[in-house]
XYZ file of C-alpha atoms in Angstrom:
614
model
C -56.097 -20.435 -52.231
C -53.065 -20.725 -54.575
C -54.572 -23.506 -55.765
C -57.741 -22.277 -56.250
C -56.633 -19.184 -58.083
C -54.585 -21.568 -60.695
C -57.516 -23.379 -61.637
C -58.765 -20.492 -62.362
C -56.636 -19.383 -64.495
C -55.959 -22.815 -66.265
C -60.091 -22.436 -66.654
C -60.247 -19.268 -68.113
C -57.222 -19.729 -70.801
C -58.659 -23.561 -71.885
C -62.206 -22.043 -71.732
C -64.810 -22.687 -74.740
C -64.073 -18.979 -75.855
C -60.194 -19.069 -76.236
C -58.872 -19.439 -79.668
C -56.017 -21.840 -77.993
C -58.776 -24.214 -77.176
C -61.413 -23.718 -80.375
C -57.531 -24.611 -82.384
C -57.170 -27.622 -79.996
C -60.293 -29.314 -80.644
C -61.312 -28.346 -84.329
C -60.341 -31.331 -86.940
C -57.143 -30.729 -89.104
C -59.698 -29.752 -92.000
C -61.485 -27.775 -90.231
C -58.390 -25.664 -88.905
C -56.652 -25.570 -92.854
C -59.866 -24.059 -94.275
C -59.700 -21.586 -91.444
C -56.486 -20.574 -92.562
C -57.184 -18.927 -95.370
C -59.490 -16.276 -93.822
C -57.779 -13.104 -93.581
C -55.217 -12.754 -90.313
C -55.635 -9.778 -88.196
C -54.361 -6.855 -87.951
C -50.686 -6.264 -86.621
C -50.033 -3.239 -83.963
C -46.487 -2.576 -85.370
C -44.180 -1.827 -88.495
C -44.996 -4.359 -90.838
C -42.810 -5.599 -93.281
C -43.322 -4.186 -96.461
C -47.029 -2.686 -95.551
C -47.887 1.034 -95.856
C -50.615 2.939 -96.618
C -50.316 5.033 -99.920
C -50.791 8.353 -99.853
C -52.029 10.974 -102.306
C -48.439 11.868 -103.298
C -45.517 9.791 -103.600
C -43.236 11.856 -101.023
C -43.048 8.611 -98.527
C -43.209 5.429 -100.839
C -41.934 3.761 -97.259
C -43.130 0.825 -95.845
C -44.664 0.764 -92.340
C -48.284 1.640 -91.754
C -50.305 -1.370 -89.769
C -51.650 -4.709 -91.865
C -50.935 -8.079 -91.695
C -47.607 -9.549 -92.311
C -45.728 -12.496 -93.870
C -44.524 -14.986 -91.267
C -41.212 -15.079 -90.444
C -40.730 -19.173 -90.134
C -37.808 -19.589 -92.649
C -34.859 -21.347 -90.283
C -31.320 -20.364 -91.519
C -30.832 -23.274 -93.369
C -33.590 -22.512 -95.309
C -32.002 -19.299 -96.110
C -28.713 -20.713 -96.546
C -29.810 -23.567 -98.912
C -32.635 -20.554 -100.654
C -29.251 -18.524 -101.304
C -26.507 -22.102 -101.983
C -28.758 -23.698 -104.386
C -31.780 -21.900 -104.781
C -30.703 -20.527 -108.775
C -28.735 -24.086 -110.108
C -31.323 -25.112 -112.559
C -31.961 -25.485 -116.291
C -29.702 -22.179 -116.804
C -26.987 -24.312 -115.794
C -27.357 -27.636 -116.839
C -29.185 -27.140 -120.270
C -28.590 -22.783 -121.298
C -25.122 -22.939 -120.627
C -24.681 -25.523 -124.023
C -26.095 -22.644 -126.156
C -23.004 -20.517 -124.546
C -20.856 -22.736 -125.371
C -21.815 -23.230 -128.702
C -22.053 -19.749 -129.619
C -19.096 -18.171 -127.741
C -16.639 -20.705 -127.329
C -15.190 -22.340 -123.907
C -13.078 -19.188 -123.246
C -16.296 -16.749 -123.270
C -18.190 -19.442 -121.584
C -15.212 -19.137 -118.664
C -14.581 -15.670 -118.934
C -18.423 -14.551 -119.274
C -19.470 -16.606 -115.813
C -16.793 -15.308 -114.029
C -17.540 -11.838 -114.724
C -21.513 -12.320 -114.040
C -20.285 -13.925 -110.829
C -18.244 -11.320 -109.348
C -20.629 -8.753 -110.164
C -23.481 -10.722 -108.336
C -21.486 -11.170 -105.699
C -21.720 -7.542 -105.165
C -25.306 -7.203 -106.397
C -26.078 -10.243 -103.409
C -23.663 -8.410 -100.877
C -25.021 -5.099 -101.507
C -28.761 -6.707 -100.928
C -27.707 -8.081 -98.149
C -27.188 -4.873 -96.706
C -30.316 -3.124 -97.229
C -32.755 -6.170 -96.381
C -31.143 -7.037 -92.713
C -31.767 -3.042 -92.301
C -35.175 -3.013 -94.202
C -36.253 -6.675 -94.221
C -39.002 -6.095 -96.465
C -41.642 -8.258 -98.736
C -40.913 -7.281 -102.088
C -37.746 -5.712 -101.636
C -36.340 -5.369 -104.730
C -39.319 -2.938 -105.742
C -39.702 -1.313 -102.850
C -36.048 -0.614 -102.344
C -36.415 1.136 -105.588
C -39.175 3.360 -104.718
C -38.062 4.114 -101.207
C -34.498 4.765 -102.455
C -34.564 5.641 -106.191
C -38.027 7.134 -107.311
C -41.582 5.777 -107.164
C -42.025 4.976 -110.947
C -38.828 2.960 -111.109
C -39.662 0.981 -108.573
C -43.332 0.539 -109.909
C -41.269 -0.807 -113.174
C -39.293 -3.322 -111.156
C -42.154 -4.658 -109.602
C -43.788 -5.362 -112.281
C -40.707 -6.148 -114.060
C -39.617 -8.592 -111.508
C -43.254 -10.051 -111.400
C -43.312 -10.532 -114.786
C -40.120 -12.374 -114.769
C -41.049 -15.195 -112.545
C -45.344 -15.127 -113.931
C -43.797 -16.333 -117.387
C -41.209 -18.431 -116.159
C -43.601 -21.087 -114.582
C -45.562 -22.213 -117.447
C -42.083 -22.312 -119.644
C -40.136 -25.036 -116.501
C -43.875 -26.955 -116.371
C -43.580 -27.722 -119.799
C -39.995 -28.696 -119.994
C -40.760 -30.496 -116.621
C -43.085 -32.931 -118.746
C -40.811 -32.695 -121.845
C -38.145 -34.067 -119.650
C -40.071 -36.808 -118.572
C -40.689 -38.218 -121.010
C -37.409 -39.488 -121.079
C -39.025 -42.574 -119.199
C -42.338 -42.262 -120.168
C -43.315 -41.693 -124.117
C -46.504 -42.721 -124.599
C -48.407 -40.291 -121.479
C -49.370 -36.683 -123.325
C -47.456 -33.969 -122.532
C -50.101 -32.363 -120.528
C -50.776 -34.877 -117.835
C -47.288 -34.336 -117.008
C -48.040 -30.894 -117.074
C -51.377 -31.389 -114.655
C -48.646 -33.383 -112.500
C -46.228 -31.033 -111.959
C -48.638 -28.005 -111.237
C -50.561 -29.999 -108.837
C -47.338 -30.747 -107.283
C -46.472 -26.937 -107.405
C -50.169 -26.047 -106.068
C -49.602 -28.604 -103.145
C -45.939 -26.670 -101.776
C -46.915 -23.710 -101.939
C -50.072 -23.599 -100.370
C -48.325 -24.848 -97.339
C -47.257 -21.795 -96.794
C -43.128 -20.133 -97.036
C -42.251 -23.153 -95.087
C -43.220 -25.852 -97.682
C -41.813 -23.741 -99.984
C -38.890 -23.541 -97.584
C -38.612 -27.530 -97.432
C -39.147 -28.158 -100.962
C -36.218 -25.842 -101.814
C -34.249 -27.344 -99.192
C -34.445 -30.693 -100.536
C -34.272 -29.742 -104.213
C -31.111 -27.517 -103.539
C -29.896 -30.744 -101.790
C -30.139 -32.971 -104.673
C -28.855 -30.581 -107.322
C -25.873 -30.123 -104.958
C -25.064 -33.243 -104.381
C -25.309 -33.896 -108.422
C -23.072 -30.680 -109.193
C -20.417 -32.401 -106.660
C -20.823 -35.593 -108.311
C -19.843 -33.756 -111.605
C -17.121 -32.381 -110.609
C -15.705 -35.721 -109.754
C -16.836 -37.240 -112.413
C -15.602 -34.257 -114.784
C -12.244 -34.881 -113.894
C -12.380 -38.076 -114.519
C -13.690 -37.919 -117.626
C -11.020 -35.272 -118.953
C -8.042 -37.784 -117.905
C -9.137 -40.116 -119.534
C -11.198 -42.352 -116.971
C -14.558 -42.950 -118.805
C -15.021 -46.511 -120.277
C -14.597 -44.719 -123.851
C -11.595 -43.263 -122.884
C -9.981 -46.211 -121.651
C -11.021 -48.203 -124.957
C -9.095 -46.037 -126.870
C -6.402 -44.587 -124.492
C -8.026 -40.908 -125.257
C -6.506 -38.191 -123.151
C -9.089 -35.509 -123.185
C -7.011 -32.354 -121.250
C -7.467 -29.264 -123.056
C -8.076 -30.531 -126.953
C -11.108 -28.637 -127.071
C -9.320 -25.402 -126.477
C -7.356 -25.974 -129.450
C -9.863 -27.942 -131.869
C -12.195 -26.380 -132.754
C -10.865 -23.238 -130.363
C -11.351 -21.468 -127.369
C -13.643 -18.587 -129.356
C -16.298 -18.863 -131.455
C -17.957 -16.623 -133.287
C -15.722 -13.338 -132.218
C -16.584 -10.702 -129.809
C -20.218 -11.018 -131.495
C -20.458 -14.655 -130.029
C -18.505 -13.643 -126.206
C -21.594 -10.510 -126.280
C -24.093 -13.214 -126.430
C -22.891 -14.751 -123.411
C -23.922 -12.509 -120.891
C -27.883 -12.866 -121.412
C -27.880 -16.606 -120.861
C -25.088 -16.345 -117.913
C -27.698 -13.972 -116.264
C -30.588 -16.432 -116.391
C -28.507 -18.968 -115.210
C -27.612 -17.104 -111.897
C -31.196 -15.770 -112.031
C -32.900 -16.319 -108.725
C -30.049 -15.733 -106.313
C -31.231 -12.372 -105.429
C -34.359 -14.271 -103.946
C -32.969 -14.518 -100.516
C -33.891 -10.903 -100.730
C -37.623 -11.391 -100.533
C -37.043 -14.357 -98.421
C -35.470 -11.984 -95.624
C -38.873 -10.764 -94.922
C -39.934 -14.170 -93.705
C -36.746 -15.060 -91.824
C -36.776 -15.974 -87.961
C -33.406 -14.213 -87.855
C -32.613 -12.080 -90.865
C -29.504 -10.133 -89.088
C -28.061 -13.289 -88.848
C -29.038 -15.877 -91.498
C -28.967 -13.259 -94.355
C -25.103 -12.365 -94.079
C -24.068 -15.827 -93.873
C -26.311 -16.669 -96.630
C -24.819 -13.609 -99.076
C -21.465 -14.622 -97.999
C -22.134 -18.086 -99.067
C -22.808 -16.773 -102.907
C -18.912 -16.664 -103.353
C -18.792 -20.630 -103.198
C -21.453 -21.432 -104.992
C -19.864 -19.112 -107.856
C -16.449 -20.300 -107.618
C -17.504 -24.038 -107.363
C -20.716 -24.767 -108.989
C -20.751 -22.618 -111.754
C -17.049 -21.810 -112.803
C -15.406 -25.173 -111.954
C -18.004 -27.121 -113.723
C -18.407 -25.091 -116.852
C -14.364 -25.149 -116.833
C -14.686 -29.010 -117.076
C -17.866 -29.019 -119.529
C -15.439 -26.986 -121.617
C -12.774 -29.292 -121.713
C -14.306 -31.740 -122.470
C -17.550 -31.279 -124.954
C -16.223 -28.769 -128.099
C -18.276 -25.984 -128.954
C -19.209 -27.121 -132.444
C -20.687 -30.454 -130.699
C -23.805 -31.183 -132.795
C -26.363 -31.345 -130.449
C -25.848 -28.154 -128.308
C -28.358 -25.371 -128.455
C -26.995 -23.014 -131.157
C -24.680 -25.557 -133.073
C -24.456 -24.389 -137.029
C -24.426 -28.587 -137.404
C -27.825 -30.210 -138.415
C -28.834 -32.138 -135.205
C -31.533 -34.105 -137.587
C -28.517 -35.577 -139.124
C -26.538 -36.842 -135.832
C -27.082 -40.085 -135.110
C -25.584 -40.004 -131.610
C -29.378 -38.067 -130.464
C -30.602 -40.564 -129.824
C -28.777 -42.018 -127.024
C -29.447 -38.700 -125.279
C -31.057 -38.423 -122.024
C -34.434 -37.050 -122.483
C -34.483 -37.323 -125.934
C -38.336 -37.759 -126.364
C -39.487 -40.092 -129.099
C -42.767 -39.786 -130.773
C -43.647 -36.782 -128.997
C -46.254 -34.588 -129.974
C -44.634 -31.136 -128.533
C -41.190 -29.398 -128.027
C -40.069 -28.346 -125.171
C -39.317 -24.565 -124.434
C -36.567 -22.894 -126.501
C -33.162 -23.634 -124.076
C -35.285 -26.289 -121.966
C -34.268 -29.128 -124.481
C -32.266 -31.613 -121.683
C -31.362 -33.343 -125.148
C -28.922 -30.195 -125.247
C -27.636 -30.144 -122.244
C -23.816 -30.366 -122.208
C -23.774 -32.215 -118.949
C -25.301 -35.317 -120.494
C -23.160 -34.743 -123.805
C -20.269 -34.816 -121.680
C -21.313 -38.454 -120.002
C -22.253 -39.346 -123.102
C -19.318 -39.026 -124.453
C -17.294 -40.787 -121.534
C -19.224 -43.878 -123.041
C -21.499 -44.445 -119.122
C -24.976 -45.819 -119.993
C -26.869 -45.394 -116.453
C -25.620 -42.035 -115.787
C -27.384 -39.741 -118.152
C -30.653 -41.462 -116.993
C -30.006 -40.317 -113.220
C -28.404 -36.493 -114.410
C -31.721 -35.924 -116.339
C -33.720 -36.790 -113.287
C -31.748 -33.949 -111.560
C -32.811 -31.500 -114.420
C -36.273 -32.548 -113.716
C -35.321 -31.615 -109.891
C -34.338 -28.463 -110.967
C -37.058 -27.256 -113.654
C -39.677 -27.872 -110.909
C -36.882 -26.093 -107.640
C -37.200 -23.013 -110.111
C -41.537 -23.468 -111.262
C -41.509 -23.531 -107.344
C -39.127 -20.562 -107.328
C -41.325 -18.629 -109.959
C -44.747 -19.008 -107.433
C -42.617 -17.495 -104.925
C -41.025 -14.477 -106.129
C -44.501 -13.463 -108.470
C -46.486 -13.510 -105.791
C -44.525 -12.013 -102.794
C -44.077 -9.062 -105.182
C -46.857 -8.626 -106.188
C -48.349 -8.899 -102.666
C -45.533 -6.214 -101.788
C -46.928 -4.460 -104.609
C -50.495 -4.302 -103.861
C -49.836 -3.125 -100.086
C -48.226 -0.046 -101.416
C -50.686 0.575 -104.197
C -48.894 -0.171 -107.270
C -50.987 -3.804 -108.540
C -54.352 -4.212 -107.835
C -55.807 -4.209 -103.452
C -56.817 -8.044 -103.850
C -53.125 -9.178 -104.035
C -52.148 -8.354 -100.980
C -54.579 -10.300 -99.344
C -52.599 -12.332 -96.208
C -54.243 -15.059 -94.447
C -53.799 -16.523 -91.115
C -50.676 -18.557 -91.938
C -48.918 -16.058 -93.743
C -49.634 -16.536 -97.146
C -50.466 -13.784 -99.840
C -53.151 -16.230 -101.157
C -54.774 -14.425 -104.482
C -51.330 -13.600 -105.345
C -50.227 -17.501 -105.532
C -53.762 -18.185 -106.839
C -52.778 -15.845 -109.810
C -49.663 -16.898 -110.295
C -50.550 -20.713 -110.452
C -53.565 -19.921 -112.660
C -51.109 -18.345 -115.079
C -48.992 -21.908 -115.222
C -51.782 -23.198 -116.966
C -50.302 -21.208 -120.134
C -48.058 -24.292 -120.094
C -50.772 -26.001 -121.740
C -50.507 -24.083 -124.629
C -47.581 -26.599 -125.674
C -50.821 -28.676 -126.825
C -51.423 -26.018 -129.693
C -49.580 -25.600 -133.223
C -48.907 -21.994 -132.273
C -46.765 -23.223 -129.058
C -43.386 -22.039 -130.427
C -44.334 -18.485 -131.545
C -46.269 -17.970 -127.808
C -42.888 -19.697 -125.665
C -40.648 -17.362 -127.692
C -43.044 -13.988 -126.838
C -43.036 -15.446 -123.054
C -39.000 -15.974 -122.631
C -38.287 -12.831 -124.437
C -40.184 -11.303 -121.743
C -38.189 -12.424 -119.077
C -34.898 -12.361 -120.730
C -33.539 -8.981 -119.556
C -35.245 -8.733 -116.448
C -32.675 -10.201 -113.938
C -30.379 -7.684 -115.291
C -32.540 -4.715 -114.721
C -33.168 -5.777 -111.201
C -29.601 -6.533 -110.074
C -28.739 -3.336 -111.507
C -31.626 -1.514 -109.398
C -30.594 -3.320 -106.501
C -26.883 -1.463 -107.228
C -28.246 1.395 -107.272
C -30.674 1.899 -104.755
C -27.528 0.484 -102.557
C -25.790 3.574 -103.607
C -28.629 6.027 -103.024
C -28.867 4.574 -99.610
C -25.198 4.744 -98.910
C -25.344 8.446 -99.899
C -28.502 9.400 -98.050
C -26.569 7.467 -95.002
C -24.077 9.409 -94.860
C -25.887 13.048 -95.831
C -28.164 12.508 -92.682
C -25.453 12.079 -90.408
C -25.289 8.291 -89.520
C -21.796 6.267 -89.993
C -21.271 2.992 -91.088
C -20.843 1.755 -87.875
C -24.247 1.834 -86.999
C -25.038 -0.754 -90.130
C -25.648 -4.319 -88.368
C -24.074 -5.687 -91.993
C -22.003 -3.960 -94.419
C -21.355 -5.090 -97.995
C -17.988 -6.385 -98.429
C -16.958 -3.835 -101.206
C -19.467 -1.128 -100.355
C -20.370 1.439 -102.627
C -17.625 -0.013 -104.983
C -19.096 -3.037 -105.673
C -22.083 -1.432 -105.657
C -20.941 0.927 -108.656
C -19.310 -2.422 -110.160
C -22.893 -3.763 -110.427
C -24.385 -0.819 -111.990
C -21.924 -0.094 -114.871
C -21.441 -4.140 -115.858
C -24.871 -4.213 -116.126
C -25.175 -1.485 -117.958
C -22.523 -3.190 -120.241
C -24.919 -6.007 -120.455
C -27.697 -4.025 -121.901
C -25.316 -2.648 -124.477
C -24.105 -6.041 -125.455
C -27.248 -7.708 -125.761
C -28.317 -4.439 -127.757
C -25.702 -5.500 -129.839
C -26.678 -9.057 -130.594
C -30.117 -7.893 -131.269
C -29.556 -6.119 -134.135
C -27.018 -8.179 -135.246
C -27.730 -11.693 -134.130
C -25.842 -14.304 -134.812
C -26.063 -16.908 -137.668
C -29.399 -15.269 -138.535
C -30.331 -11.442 -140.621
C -31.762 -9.096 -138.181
C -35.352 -8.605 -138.250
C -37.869 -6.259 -136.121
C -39.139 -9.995 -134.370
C -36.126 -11.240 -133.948
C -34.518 -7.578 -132.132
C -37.838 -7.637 -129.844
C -37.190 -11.142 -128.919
C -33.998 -10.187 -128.008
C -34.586 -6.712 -126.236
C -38.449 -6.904 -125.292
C -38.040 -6.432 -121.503
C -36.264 -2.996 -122.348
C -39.441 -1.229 -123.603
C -41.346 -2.984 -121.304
C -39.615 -1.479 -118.438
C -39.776 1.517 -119.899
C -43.729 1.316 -120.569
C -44.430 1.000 -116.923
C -41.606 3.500 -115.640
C -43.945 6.110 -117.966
C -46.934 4.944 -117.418
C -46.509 5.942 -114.006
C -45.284 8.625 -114.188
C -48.067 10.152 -116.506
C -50.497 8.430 -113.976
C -49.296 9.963 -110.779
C -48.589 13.456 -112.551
C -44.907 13.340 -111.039
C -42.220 14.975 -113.257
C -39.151 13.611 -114.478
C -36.855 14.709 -112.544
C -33.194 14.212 -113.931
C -30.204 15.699 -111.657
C -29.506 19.140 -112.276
C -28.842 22.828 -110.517
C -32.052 22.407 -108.286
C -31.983 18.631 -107.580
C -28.521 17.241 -107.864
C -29.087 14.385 -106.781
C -32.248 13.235 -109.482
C -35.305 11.467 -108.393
C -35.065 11.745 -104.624
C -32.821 14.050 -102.583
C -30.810 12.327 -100.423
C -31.596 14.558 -97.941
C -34.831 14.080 -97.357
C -35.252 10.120 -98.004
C -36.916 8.836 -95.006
C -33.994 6.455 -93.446
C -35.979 5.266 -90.050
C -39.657 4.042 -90.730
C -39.941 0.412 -91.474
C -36.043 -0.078 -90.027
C -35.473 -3.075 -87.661
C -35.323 -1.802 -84.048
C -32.152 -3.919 -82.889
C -29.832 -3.038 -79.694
C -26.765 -2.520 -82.174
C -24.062 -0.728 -79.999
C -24.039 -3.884 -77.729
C -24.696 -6.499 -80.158
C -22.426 -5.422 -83.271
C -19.236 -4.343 -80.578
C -18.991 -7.499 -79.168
C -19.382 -9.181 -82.415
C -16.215 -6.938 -84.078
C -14.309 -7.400 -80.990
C -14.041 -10.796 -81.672
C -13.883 -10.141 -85.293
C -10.509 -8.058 -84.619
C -9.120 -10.511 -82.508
C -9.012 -13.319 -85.488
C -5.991 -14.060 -87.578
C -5.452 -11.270 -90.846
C -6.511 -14.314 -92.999
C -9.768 -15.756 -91.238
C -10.773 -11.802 -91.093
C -10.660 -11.824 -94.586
C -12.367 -15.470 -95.271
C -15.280 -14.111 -92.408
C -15.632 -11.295 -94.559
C -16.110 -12.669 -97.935
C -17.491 -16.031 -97.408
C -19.359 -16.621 -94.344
């Protein structure tokens, strides 16, 4: 009978009309064109999914929909978070830093950027293993902040990462041509997007894998560097040892540590930004984590390291080693036409039809001036294959972060319904579709025009990592506040920012100072008199932000509201900011006391390593 009754039920769930069988026996084809019909409906909070409502009282997410899948493994999170941002704003933007500012504001600039993203990251960290949410840097803004603002960082952040693709596909086939001169520009280009196309339509975990291999390689090169930096500055490099050159701090003295005043330590900051650009994306990655509560911590944590090592130690041994008035850095005042040491650079293209990307020129990069000048031939062949590495970890980067915002977007009805289409394997597909057909702008390198369009597209994205870091701040703090108005105590956070609200306020105000001092470079730039093109290709995200914050405003009819007798608080009141819908359901009392039990019971010092780095 027992028998009997198991066949049955082996019968019934292998039977023609179970979707466990149909999966089974349809062809691999058959089952990836299946994927991208739409999946089905979910019977719970979704992340990042609600229904908008005539008013903008409860810009919350929740509501019922399909959702992103959560298949990211904590080492995809950790590597997304270690080496998800070292790219070309490392290797190639930070020569144009050191050529304008010096090797001190290089130092001193990085440092400063990093300790306030370390807060910006910690304070993210927070909210999204709370709220792990698609498109949380928007939607954190509208939940916690006001509607409008966050409809500007959406589109703001969106923006960001749309123009950044076609800008790393063309200085992905600038760069190789390094090897290969005689290929046009835009097969290379057709190369690279195809190569994009194919991760990312595997879903978050290609995109997942890809990054974990490309933050792999870059790490491994950074490491390498640092070795090899050392070396170099001792005087270890076969031109060193033909001429018994000790390098140590020279550079600091001739030509100098400054250049260019406080004028040339303002323009730092911009270029520092887009280098740590993209470390905040562990925030939209939390929404497709297995285990946010537990990989996103460790993977905030981790942001202290990859500050203190990859950026600071290596930009402290670019800067002893290649001086700021080198002739081919980005932003030398020396005519590179005229240096006849170009063209043993690594990816110095000859006979090529196209420039790359103003600050994508791996001729510039002061990594491969600094082998260069150590006198190692094979070298700067490898270090420019790692650039390649990175311009296509961050084209990959850009797919990702467009289009799982503007998916976020599109749930809560701030972009257009069609972008926040999900298939079956988790994918917001006409989102990617958009942001890939927008890559093809890359092929505008072919044109006469190319420089003028490049310049219009990065000073788009210039200022927009600050304005997001600085939203992320602050929605931290109006969370904090409405936290603590509504009764609940930090003990009931399953992660708390290392700093809290200090940090958070840290984060605000520096960025704030960033604004001003890029303001201040605009309209006074240096080497160059100040025109109306060159201040909006300094300062265009600023309007542009401000564009959309209106524009919604006037759209939705909602006023705007600034604190005062009847609102203290501006935008939302605290009190009434809805804390619980879309907020992870987790049995916290049991979980987070035995987990700060043990914490208590570790040495003073390990309790503060565990609490800053991982």
């Amino acid at each position: 009978m027992a028998a009997m009754e198991m066949s049955e039920v082996k019968k019934e769930k292998f039977s023609d009309d179970s979707p466990k069988y149909d999966h089974v026996k349809k062809p691999f084809w058959r089952r990836y064109i299946d994927s991208f019909k739409p999946m089905e409906e979910s019977h719970g909070p979704v992340s990042g999914n609600y229904k908008p409502g005539d008013s903008e009282k409860e810009p919350l997410p929740g509501g019922h929909g399909p959702e992103l899948k959560r298949t990211l493994k904590n080492r995809h999170i950790q590597m997304i978070a270690f080496g998800g941002a070292i790219g070309t704003g490392l290797f190639i933007g930070s020569g144009g830093v050191l050529a304008n500012g010096g090797p001190a504001s290089l130092l001193i600039g990085f440092i400063l950027i990093g300790t306030m993203l370390f807060n910006v990251v910690m304070a993210l960290g927070e909210l999204a293993v709370l709220y792990p949410i698609a498109g949380s840097f928007s939607i954190y803004s509208s939940r916690f902040i006001d509607p409008a603002w966050g409809f500007a960082m959406g589109w703001n952040y969106a923006l960001q990462w749309l123009v950044v693709l076609p800008l790393e596909l063309t200085a992905a086939a600038i760069t190789i041509k390094y090897w290969t001169k005689d290929i046009d520009v835009g097969v290379w280009i057709t190369v690279f997007l195809l190569i994009v196309i194919f991760i990312n339509f595997f879903g978050v975990k290609g995109y997942g894998e890809a990054e974990f291999v490309f933050s792999m390689i870059k790490i491994l090169a950074v490491c390498g560097f640092i070795v090899l930096g050392i070396v170099i500055d001792v005087g270890g490099g076969p031109a060193q040892r033909e001429t018994h050159e000790y390098l140590g701090a020279k550079t600091w003295s001739n030509p100098g540590a400054f250049n260019n005043g406080f004028q040339g330590f303002c323009a730092v900051f911009v270029t520092a930004a887009f280098a740590f650009g993209g470390t905040e994306m562990v925030g939209l990655a939390a929404a497709e984590s297995e285990n946010p509560r537990k990989s996103l911590p460790k993977a905030t944590k981790q942001v202290f390291w990859r500050i203190s090592i990859f950026y600071i130690v290596t930009l402290l041994l670019v800067g002893l080693i290649v001086p700021y008035n080198h002739p081919r850095l980005l932003g030398s005042h020396f005519d590179q036409a005229n240096n006849a040491d170009s063209d043993k650079s690594a990816a110095a293209p000859q006979n090529k039809t196209v420039e790359a990307p103003s600050g994508h020129d791996a001729t510039a990069s002061p990594f491969v001036i600094a082998i260069d000048i150590a006198g190692i031939k094979i070298l700067p062949s490898i270090f420019n294959g790692v650039i390649l590495v990175s311009v296509m970890s961050v084209g990959n980067s850009a797919v990702y972060g467009s289009s799982r915002t503007l998916c976020a977007m599109a749930r809560t009805g701030q972009a257009p319904r069609f972008l926040g289409y999900i298939d079956r394997e988790g994918r917001p597909l006409f989102a990617i579709i958009l942001a890939l057909v927008l890559g093809g702008l890359a092929y505008i390198s072919e044109s006469a025009s190319s420089d003028l369009v490049f310049g219009w597209l990065l000073a788009i994205s210039g200022l927009s990592t600050i304005f997001t870091w600085m939203s992320i701040c602050w929605a931290h703090l109006r969370f904090r506040r409405a936290w603590r108005v509504q009764g609940h105590t930090l003990d009931e956070l399953p992660f708390r920012a290392a700093f809290g609200v200090i940090g958070s306020w840290w984060g605000v105000i520096f960025n704030v100072l960033i604004l001003l001092a890029q303001f201040y470079v605009a309209v006074k730039p240096i080497g160059e008199t100040a025109t109306a093109e060159s201040f909006f290709n300094a300062y265009l995200a600023a309007p542009i932000v401000l564009v959309f914050y209106i524009f919604w405003k006037l759209l939705k009819k909602t006023p705007f509201m600034v604190a005062g007798k009847g609102n203290p608080d501006g935008f939302f009141k605290t009190e009434t900011i809805d804390l619980v819908t879309g907020r992870r359901e987790l049995d916290l009392d049991r979980i987070l006391a035995k987990e700060r039990a043990a914490h208590a019971n570790l040495p003073a010092w390990r309790r503060f390593y565990h609490s800053l780095c991982g």
